[in-house]
Amino acid sequence: MIRVLHFSDVHVDLPLSSLPWTTWLGKRAIGGLNHALRRRKHFVHAVDKLAALARFADAQHVDLALCTGDYTILGTLPELDLAARSIEPLTHRPLGFATVPGNHDVYLGDSVREQRFEKHFAKWMRSDRPDLTTDGPFPFVRLFGDSLAVIGVSSARPNPEPWRSSGRIPDLQIDGLRRAITDPEVRDRFVIVMTHYAPRLWNGRPDSITHGLENADALLETIASIPRGCLIHGHVHRRFSVRVPDVGPMLLGAGSTTQDGREGLWMIEVEDTRASAVPGLYREGAYVLDETGRLPLT
Ligand SMILES: [Fe+2]
Ligand SMILES: [Fe+2]
């Protein structure tokens, strides 16, 4: 059995005074400060919780850890530095670690231009099948034993307008994903597709135009025929699972693993012919699994 820990949206906290002055240009000056001040108070324990998450991963014999982005609040280098340091113990699982960026990691054009996310995180977005990438490192494909494939696509982009935090998977990546899931080396495995944005909310409806995934339907249509698999995501800070009619893989949102009062995660267990997911929560300073919520995925 392979045990996969899915966590997301850890939004590490840094004193705003420690961020470079250029942080407060453009969108950050308008919406960013307000947003950061509002958000920060929910994440003051984020770094300590990541240490608790690493202890949990050890105790639970997690083989592989996956994070679906939003490591920071404002996509600055000091935040990304701190985030990379804080998740470090979680990246040393026996099968390693893989990730995709969230919208807060590529908050504005400067984060993308300076490739700040890639500076620390590119090594966790490498592919075992570089021939299947169509758009930079995406989609990356990781193959584990004979039973598991993980495919990462990026749905995060800068949103210069302060009122908008929507995402889109570039068409090139949708094409690449389509090819990857039908590849002979991938199609017979249990497939975990990972991206930041939620194609559907807990009630089965799409997220709003200003907060959701623009091409959610294209993503769902592409993954619909995966015979055994699931899609994992973050962005919506609430842990949930949802099935979409005519789409094989279940959607699993970890929510935010470190937001006070909302901490969520999933433990996905993959065996040769079966797979299931167990929700996790944070209680009295430690992460725990809620076995009563175990869901069959196949
Ligand atoms: Fe988030
Ligand atoms: Fe997000």
Short mmCIF file of C-alpha atoms and ligand atoms in Angstrom, two decimals:
data_model
loop_
_atom_site.label_atom_id
_atom_site.label_comp_id
_atom_site.label_asym_id
_atom_site.label_seq_id
_atom_site.Cartn_x
_atom_site.Cartn_y
_atom_site.Cartn_z
CA MET A 1 0.00 0.00 0.00
CA ILE A 2 1.15 3.56 -0.73
CA ARG A 3 0.05 6.22 1.76
CA VAL A 4 -0.22 9.70 0.28
CA LEU A 5 -0.65 12.82 2.42
CA HIS A 6 -2.45 15.70 0.68
CA PHE A 7 -2.18 19.13 2.31
CA SER A 8 -2.72 22.64 0.96
CA ASP A 9 -2.98 26.39 1.46
CA VAL A 10 -0.53 26.65 4.34
CA HIS A 11 -0.13 30.45 3.84
CA VAL A 12 2.90 30.89 6.10
CA ASP A 13 2.89 34.02 8.18
CA LEU A 14 5.61 36.69 8.21
CA PRO A 15 5.59 40.10 9.91
CA LEU A 16 4.58 42.56 7.21
CA SER A 17 7.44 44.83 8.28
CA SER A 18 9.91 42.16 7.16
CA LEU A 19 8.72 42.26 3.55
CA PRO A 20 10.58 44.42 0.99
CA TRP A 21 9.06 47.85 0.29
CA THR A 22 8.37 46.85 -3.31
CA THR A 23 5.76 44.46 -1.89
CA TRP A 24 3.43 47.40 -1.54
CA LEU A 25 3.34 48.48 -5.18
CA GLY A 26 0.39 47.93 -7.50
CA LYS A 27 -2.22 45.46 -6.41
CA ARG A 28 -0.53 44.87 -3.09
CA ALA A 29 -0.83 48.58 -2.25
CA ILE A 30 -4.53 48.59 -3.08
CA GLY A 31 -5.86 45.29 -1.92
CA GLY A 32 -2.83 43.44 -0.65
CA LEU A 33 -2.29 45.17 2.66
CA ASN A 34 -5.92 44.90 3.65
CA HIS A 35 -6.03 41.32 2.47
CA ALA A 36 -2.78 40.40 4.22
CA LEU A 37 -3.91 41.95 7.50
CA ARG A 38 -7.25 40.18 7.32
CA ARG A 39 -5.71 36.83 6.42
CA ARG A 40 -2.66 36.85 8.64
CA LYS A 41 -4.55 36.50 11.90
CA HIS A 42 -5.85 33.09 10.80
CA PHE A 43 -2.36 31.78 10.01
CA VAL A 44 -0.19 32.93 12.92
CA HIS A 45 0.51 29.28 13.87
CA ALA A 46 1.11 28.06 10.29
CA VAL A 47 4.83 27.33 10.74
CA ASP A 48 4.29 25.45 14.03
CA LYS A 49 1.48 23.47 12.42
CA LEU A 50 3.76 22.45 9.55
CA ALA A 51 6.16 21.04 12.17
CA ALA A 52 3.20 19.16 13.69
CA LEU A 53 2.26 17.94 10.20
CA ALA A 54 5.77 16.54 9.70
CA ARG A 55 5.48 14.64 13.02
CA PHE A 56 2.10 13.34 11.89
CA ALA A 57 3.60 12.20 8.55
CA ASP A 58 6.32 10.28 10.44
CA ALA A 59 3.86 8.65 12.84
CA GLN A 60 1.53 7.73 9.97
CA HIS A 61 4.31 6.31 7.79
CA VAL A 62 3.38 8.57 4.90
CA ASP A 63 5.15 7.43 1.72
CA LEU A 64 4.51 10.51 -0.42
CA ALA A 65 3.40 14.07 0.38
CA LEU A 66 1.55 16.32 -2.07
CA CYS A 67 0.74 20.02 -1.61
CA THR A 68 -1.66 21.89 -3.89
CA GLY A 69 -0.18 25.37 -3.45
CA ASP A 70 -0.81 28.69 -1.67
CA TYR A 71 2.30 28.62 0.48
CA THR A 72 2.29 32.40 0.98
CA ILE A 73 -0.06 35.36 1.21
CA LEU A 74 1.66 37.85 -1.11
CA GLY A 75 4.05 35.76 -3.23
CA THR A 76 7.18 37.54 -1.96
CA LEU A 77 10.61 35.95 -1.80
CA PRO A 78 10.89 36.10 2.02
CA GLU A 79 7.55 34.28 2.33
CA LEU A 80 8.55 31.64 -0.24
CA ASP A 81 11.90 31.20 1.57
CA LEU A 82 10.11 30.63 4.87
CA ALA A 83 7.56 28.29 3.27
CA ALA A 84 10.24 26.16 1.61
CA ARG A 85 12.11 25.89 4.95
CA SER A 86 8.93 25.06 6.84
CA ILE A 87 7.83 22.22 4.55
CA GLU A 88 11.34 20.79 4.22
CA PRO A 89 10.81 17.86 6.66
CA LEU A 90 7.66 16.91 4.72
CA THR A 91 9.60 16.63 1.47
CA HIS A 92 11.75 13.75 2.77
CA ARG A 93 9.10 11.05 2.59
CA PRO A 94 10.32 7.72 1.12
CA LEU A 95 8.64 8.50 -2.23
CA GLY A 96 9.30 12.22 -1.92
CA PHE A 97 7.13 15.25 -2.43
CA ALA A 98 5.38 17.00 -5.33
CA THR A 99 3.59 20.31 -5.60
CA VAL A 100 1.90 22.85 -7.86
CA PRO A 101 1.68 26.63 -7.29
CA GLY A 102 -1.33 28.46 -5.87
CA ASN A 103 -2.51 31.90 -6.89
CA HIS A 104 -0.89 33.44 -3.79
CA ASP A 105 2.48 32.04 -4.88
CA VAL A 106 2.28 33.84 -8.23
CA TYR A 107 0.39 36.79 -6.74
CA LEU A 108 1.50 39.40 -9.28
CA GLY A 109 3.49 39.58 -12.48
CA ASP A 110 6.73 40.26 -10.57
CA SER A 111 6.50 36.87 -8.80
CA VAL A 112 6.22 35.18 -12.21
CA ARG A 113 8.84 37.31 -13.99
CA GLU A 114 11.39 36.66 -11.28
CA GLN A 115 10.38 32.97 -11.13
CA ARG A 116 10.24 33.19 -7.37
CA PHE A 117 8.17 30.03 -6.94
CA GLU A 118 10.42 28.00 -9.23
CA LYS A 119 13.49 29.14 -7.28
CA HIS A 120 12.57 26.87 -4.36
CA PHE A 121 9.87 24.60 -5.70
CA ALA A 122 10.92 23.60 -9.25
CA LYS A 123 12.65 20.50 -7.91
CA TRP A 124 9.28 19.23 -6.69
CA MET A 125 7.62 19.73 -10.08
CA ARG A 126 9.96 17.57 -12.11
CA SER A 127 8.54 14.88 -14.37
CA ASP A 128 9.36 11.21 -14.88
CA ARG A 129 7.95 11.70 -18.38
CA PRO A 130 9.31 15.00 -19.71
CA ASP A 131 8.09 13.94 -23.18
CA LEU A 132 4.53 14.55 -21.92
CA THR A 133 5.06 18.16 -20.78
CA THR A 134 3.44 20.79 -23.01
CA ASP A 135 3.78 24.05 -21.06
CA GLY A 136 7.02 24.57 -19.11
CA PRO A 137 7.19 21.82 -16.45
CA PHE A 138 3.47 20.97 -16.83
CA PRO A 139 1.84 18.58 -16.85
CA PHE A 140 4.43 16.72 -14.81
CA VAL A 141 3.97 12.98 -14.38
CA ARG A 142 5.40 11.06 -11.44
CA LEU A 143 5.33 7.28 -11.47
CA PHE A 144 5.51 5.26 -8.25
CA GLY A 145 5.97 1.50 -8.38
CA ASP A 146 3.46 -0.14 -10.70
CA SER A 147 0.37 1.20 -9.01
CA LEU A 148 0.38 5.00 -8.77
CA ALA A 149 0.80 8.00 -11.08
CA VAL A 150 0.60 11.64 -9.99
CA ILE A 151 -0.04 14.31 -12.62
CA GLY A 152 0.39 18.00 -11.77
CA VAL A 153 -1.16 20.86 -13.74
CA SER A 154 -0.97 24.55 -12.86
CA SER A 155 -4.20 26.53 -12.60
CA ALA A 156 -2.65 29.54 -10.82
CA ARG A 157 -1.92 32.89 -12.44
CA PRO A 158 -1.44 36.46 -11.26
CA ASN A 159 -4.64 38.48 -10.84
CA PRO A 160 -3.69 42.16 -11.02
CA GLU A 161 -7.26 43.28 -10.27
CA PRO A 162 -7.71 43.28 -6.49
CA TRP A 163 -11.27 41.92 -6.67
CA ARG A 164 -10.34 38.84 -8.67
CA SER A 165 -8.60 35.60 -7.64
CA SER A 166 -9.69 33.23 -10.40
CA GLY A 167 -7.57 30.63 -12.18
CA ARG A 168 -7.23 28.87 -15.49
CA ILE A 169 -5.36 25.81 -16.71
CA PRO A 170 -3.72 26.80 -20.01
CA ASP A 171 -5.16 24.91 -22.99
CA LEU A 172 -1.72 23.47 -23.72
CA GLN A 173 -1.75 21.80 -20.31
CA ILE A 174 -5.27 20.43 -20.84
CA ASP A 175 -4.00 18.87 -24.08
CA GLY A 176 -0.98 17.48 -22.24
CA LEU A 177 -3.17 16.11 -19.45
CA ARG A 178 -5.37 14.36 -22.02
CA ARG A 179 -2.33 12.69 -23.52
CA ALA A 180 -0.82 11.82 -20.14
CA ILE A 181 -3.88 10.00 -18.74
CA THR A 182 -4.13 7.77 -21.80
CA ASP A 183 -0.42 7.03 -21.95
CA PRO A 184 0.27 3.27 -21.71
CA GLU A 185 2.58 3.81 -18.75
CA VAL A 186 -0.07 5.79 -16.86
CA ARG A 187 -3.54 4.53 -17.75
CA ASP A 188 -3.48 1.26 -15.78
CA ARG A 189 -2.39 2.90 -12.55
CA PHE A 190 -4.38 4.75 -9.90
CA VAL A 191 -4.02 8.37 -11.07
CA ILE A 192 -3.97 11.40 -8.76
CA VAL A 193 -4.39 14.65 -10.71
CA MET A 194 -3.31 17.66 -8.63
CA THR A 195 -4.04 21.35 -9.21
CA HIS A 196 -4.69 24.39 -7.01
CA TYR A 197 -8.20 25.41 -8.05
CA ALA A 198 -11.41 23.52 -7.26
CA PRO A 199 -13.41 22.56 -10.36
CA ARG A 200 -16.51 22.28 -8.14
CA LEU A 201 -17.54 23.31 -4.63
CA TRP A 202 -18.80 20.92 -1.92
CA ASN A 203 -22.36 21.32 -3.23
CA GLY A 204 -21.34 20.25 -6.74
CA ARG A 205 -21.67 23.78 -8.13
CA PRO A 206 -18.85 25.71 -9.84
CA ASP A 207 -17.09 28.35 -7.74
CA SER A 208 -17.80 32.03 -8.58
CA ILE A 209 -16.41 33.74 -11.69
CA THR A 210 -14.13 35.93 -9.57
CA HIS A 211 -12.78 33.10 -7.35
CA GLY A 212 -13.11 29.90 -9.38
CA LEU A 213 -11.45 27.96 -12.17
CA GLU A 214 -12.39 29.49 -15.53
CA ASN A 215 -12.11 26.24 -17.47
CA ALA A 216 -13.36 23.85 -14.78
CA ASP A 217 -15.59 22.06 -17.29
CA ALA A 218 -12.66 21.40 -19.65
CA LEU A 219 -10.70 19.90 -16.75
CA LEU A 220 -13.61 17.71 -15.66
CA GLU A 221 -14.27 16.56 -19.20
CA THR A 222 -10.58 15.65 -19.57
CA ILE A 223 -10.34 13.60 -16.37
CA ALA A 224 -13.85 12.07 -16.66
CA SER A 225 -12.65 8.86 -18.27
CA ILE A 226 -9.85 8.06 -15.80
CA PRO A 227 -10.88 4.57 -14.68
CA ARG A 228 -9.26 4.71 -11.22
CA GLY A 229 -8.19 7.98 -9.71
CA CYS A 230 -9.04 11.21 -7.92
CA LEU A 231 -8.44 14.92 -8.34
CA ILE A 232 -6.94 16.83 -5.41
CA HIS A 233 -7.02 20.60 -4.98
CA GLY A 234 -6.89 23.50 -2.54
CA HIS A 235 -7.90 27.18 -2.87
CA VAL A 236 -11.31 26.83 -1.21
CA HIS A 237 -10.46 26.88 2.50
CA ARG A 238 -12.78 24.08 3.48
CA ARG A 239 -12.05 20.37 3.39
CA PHE A 240 -14.57 18.45 1.31
CA SER A 241 -15.12 15.67 -1.18
CA VAL A 242 -17.55 15.77 -4.06
CA ARG A 243 -18.54 13.53 -6.92
CA VAL A 244 -19.54 15.09 -10.23
CA PRO A 245 -22.04 13.20 -12.43
CA ASP A 246 -20.34 11.37 -15.32
CA VAL A 247 -16.86 12.12 -13.94
CA GLY A 248 -15.07 8.99 -12.67
CA PRO A 249 -12.54 10.46 -10.23
CA MET A 250 -13.76 11.91 -6.97
CA LEU A 251 -12.72 15.51 -6.18
CA LEU A 252 -10.92 15.96 -2.85
CA GLY A 253 -10.24 19.44 -1.48
CA ALA A 254 -7.88 19.62 1.49
CA GLY A 255 -9.02 23.15 2.31
CA SER A 256 -6.32 24.94 4.29
CA THR A 257 -4.18 22.65 6.42
CA THR A 258 -3.08 25.50 8.72
CA GLN A 259 -5.96 27.99 8.95
CA ASP A 260 -7.12 28.24 12.56
CA GLY A 261 -10.34 26.32 13.06
CA ARG A 262 -10.45 24.99 9.49
CA GLU A 263 -7.43 22.68 9.30
CA GLY A 264 -7.95 19.96 6.73
CA LEU A 265 -6.02 17.23 4.93
CA TRP A 266 -6.54 13.89 3.20
CA MET A 267 -4.71 10.62 3.56
CA ILE A 268 -5.06 8.66 0.33
CA GLU A 269 -4.27 4.96 0.51
CA VAL A 270 -3.55 3.20 -2.77
CA GLU A 271 -3.40 -0.58 -3.08
CA ASP A 272 -3.19 -2.67 -6.23
CA THR A 273 -6.91 -2.90 -6.80
CA ARG A 274 -8.38 -0.58 -4.19
CA ALA A 275 -7.96 2.99 -3.00
CA SER A 276 -9.58 5.10 -0.32
CA ALA A 277 -9.23 8.49 1.33
CA VAL A 278 -9.43 9.37 5.02
CA PRO A 279 -10.03 12.97 6.11
CA GLY A 280 -7.74 14.54 8.69
CA LEU A 281 -8.11 17.37 11.16
CA TYR A 282 -6.16 19.24 13.83
CA ARG A 283 -6.99 18.70 17.46
CA GLU A 284 -5.16 19.86 20.60
CA GLY A 285 -1.90 20.60 18.83
CA ALA A 286 -1.76 17.50 16.60
CA TYR A 287 -3.13 16.29 13.29
CA VAL A 288 -5.33 13.19 13.47
CA LEU A 289 -7.29 11.08 11.02
CA ASP A 290 -11.04 10.67 11.19
CA GLU A 291 -11.52 7.02 10.23
CA THR A 292 -15.30 7.45 10.33
CA GLY A 293 -14.99 9.56 7.18
CA ARG A 294 -13.13 6.98 5.07
CA LEU A 295 -14.25 7.14 1.42
CA PRO A 296 -13.73 4.47 -1.23
CA LEU A 297 -12.12 5.96 -4.35
CA THR A 298 -12.43 2.92 -6.60
FE FE B 1 -5.51 29.69 -0.15
FE FE B 2 -5.78 30.05 -3.68
#
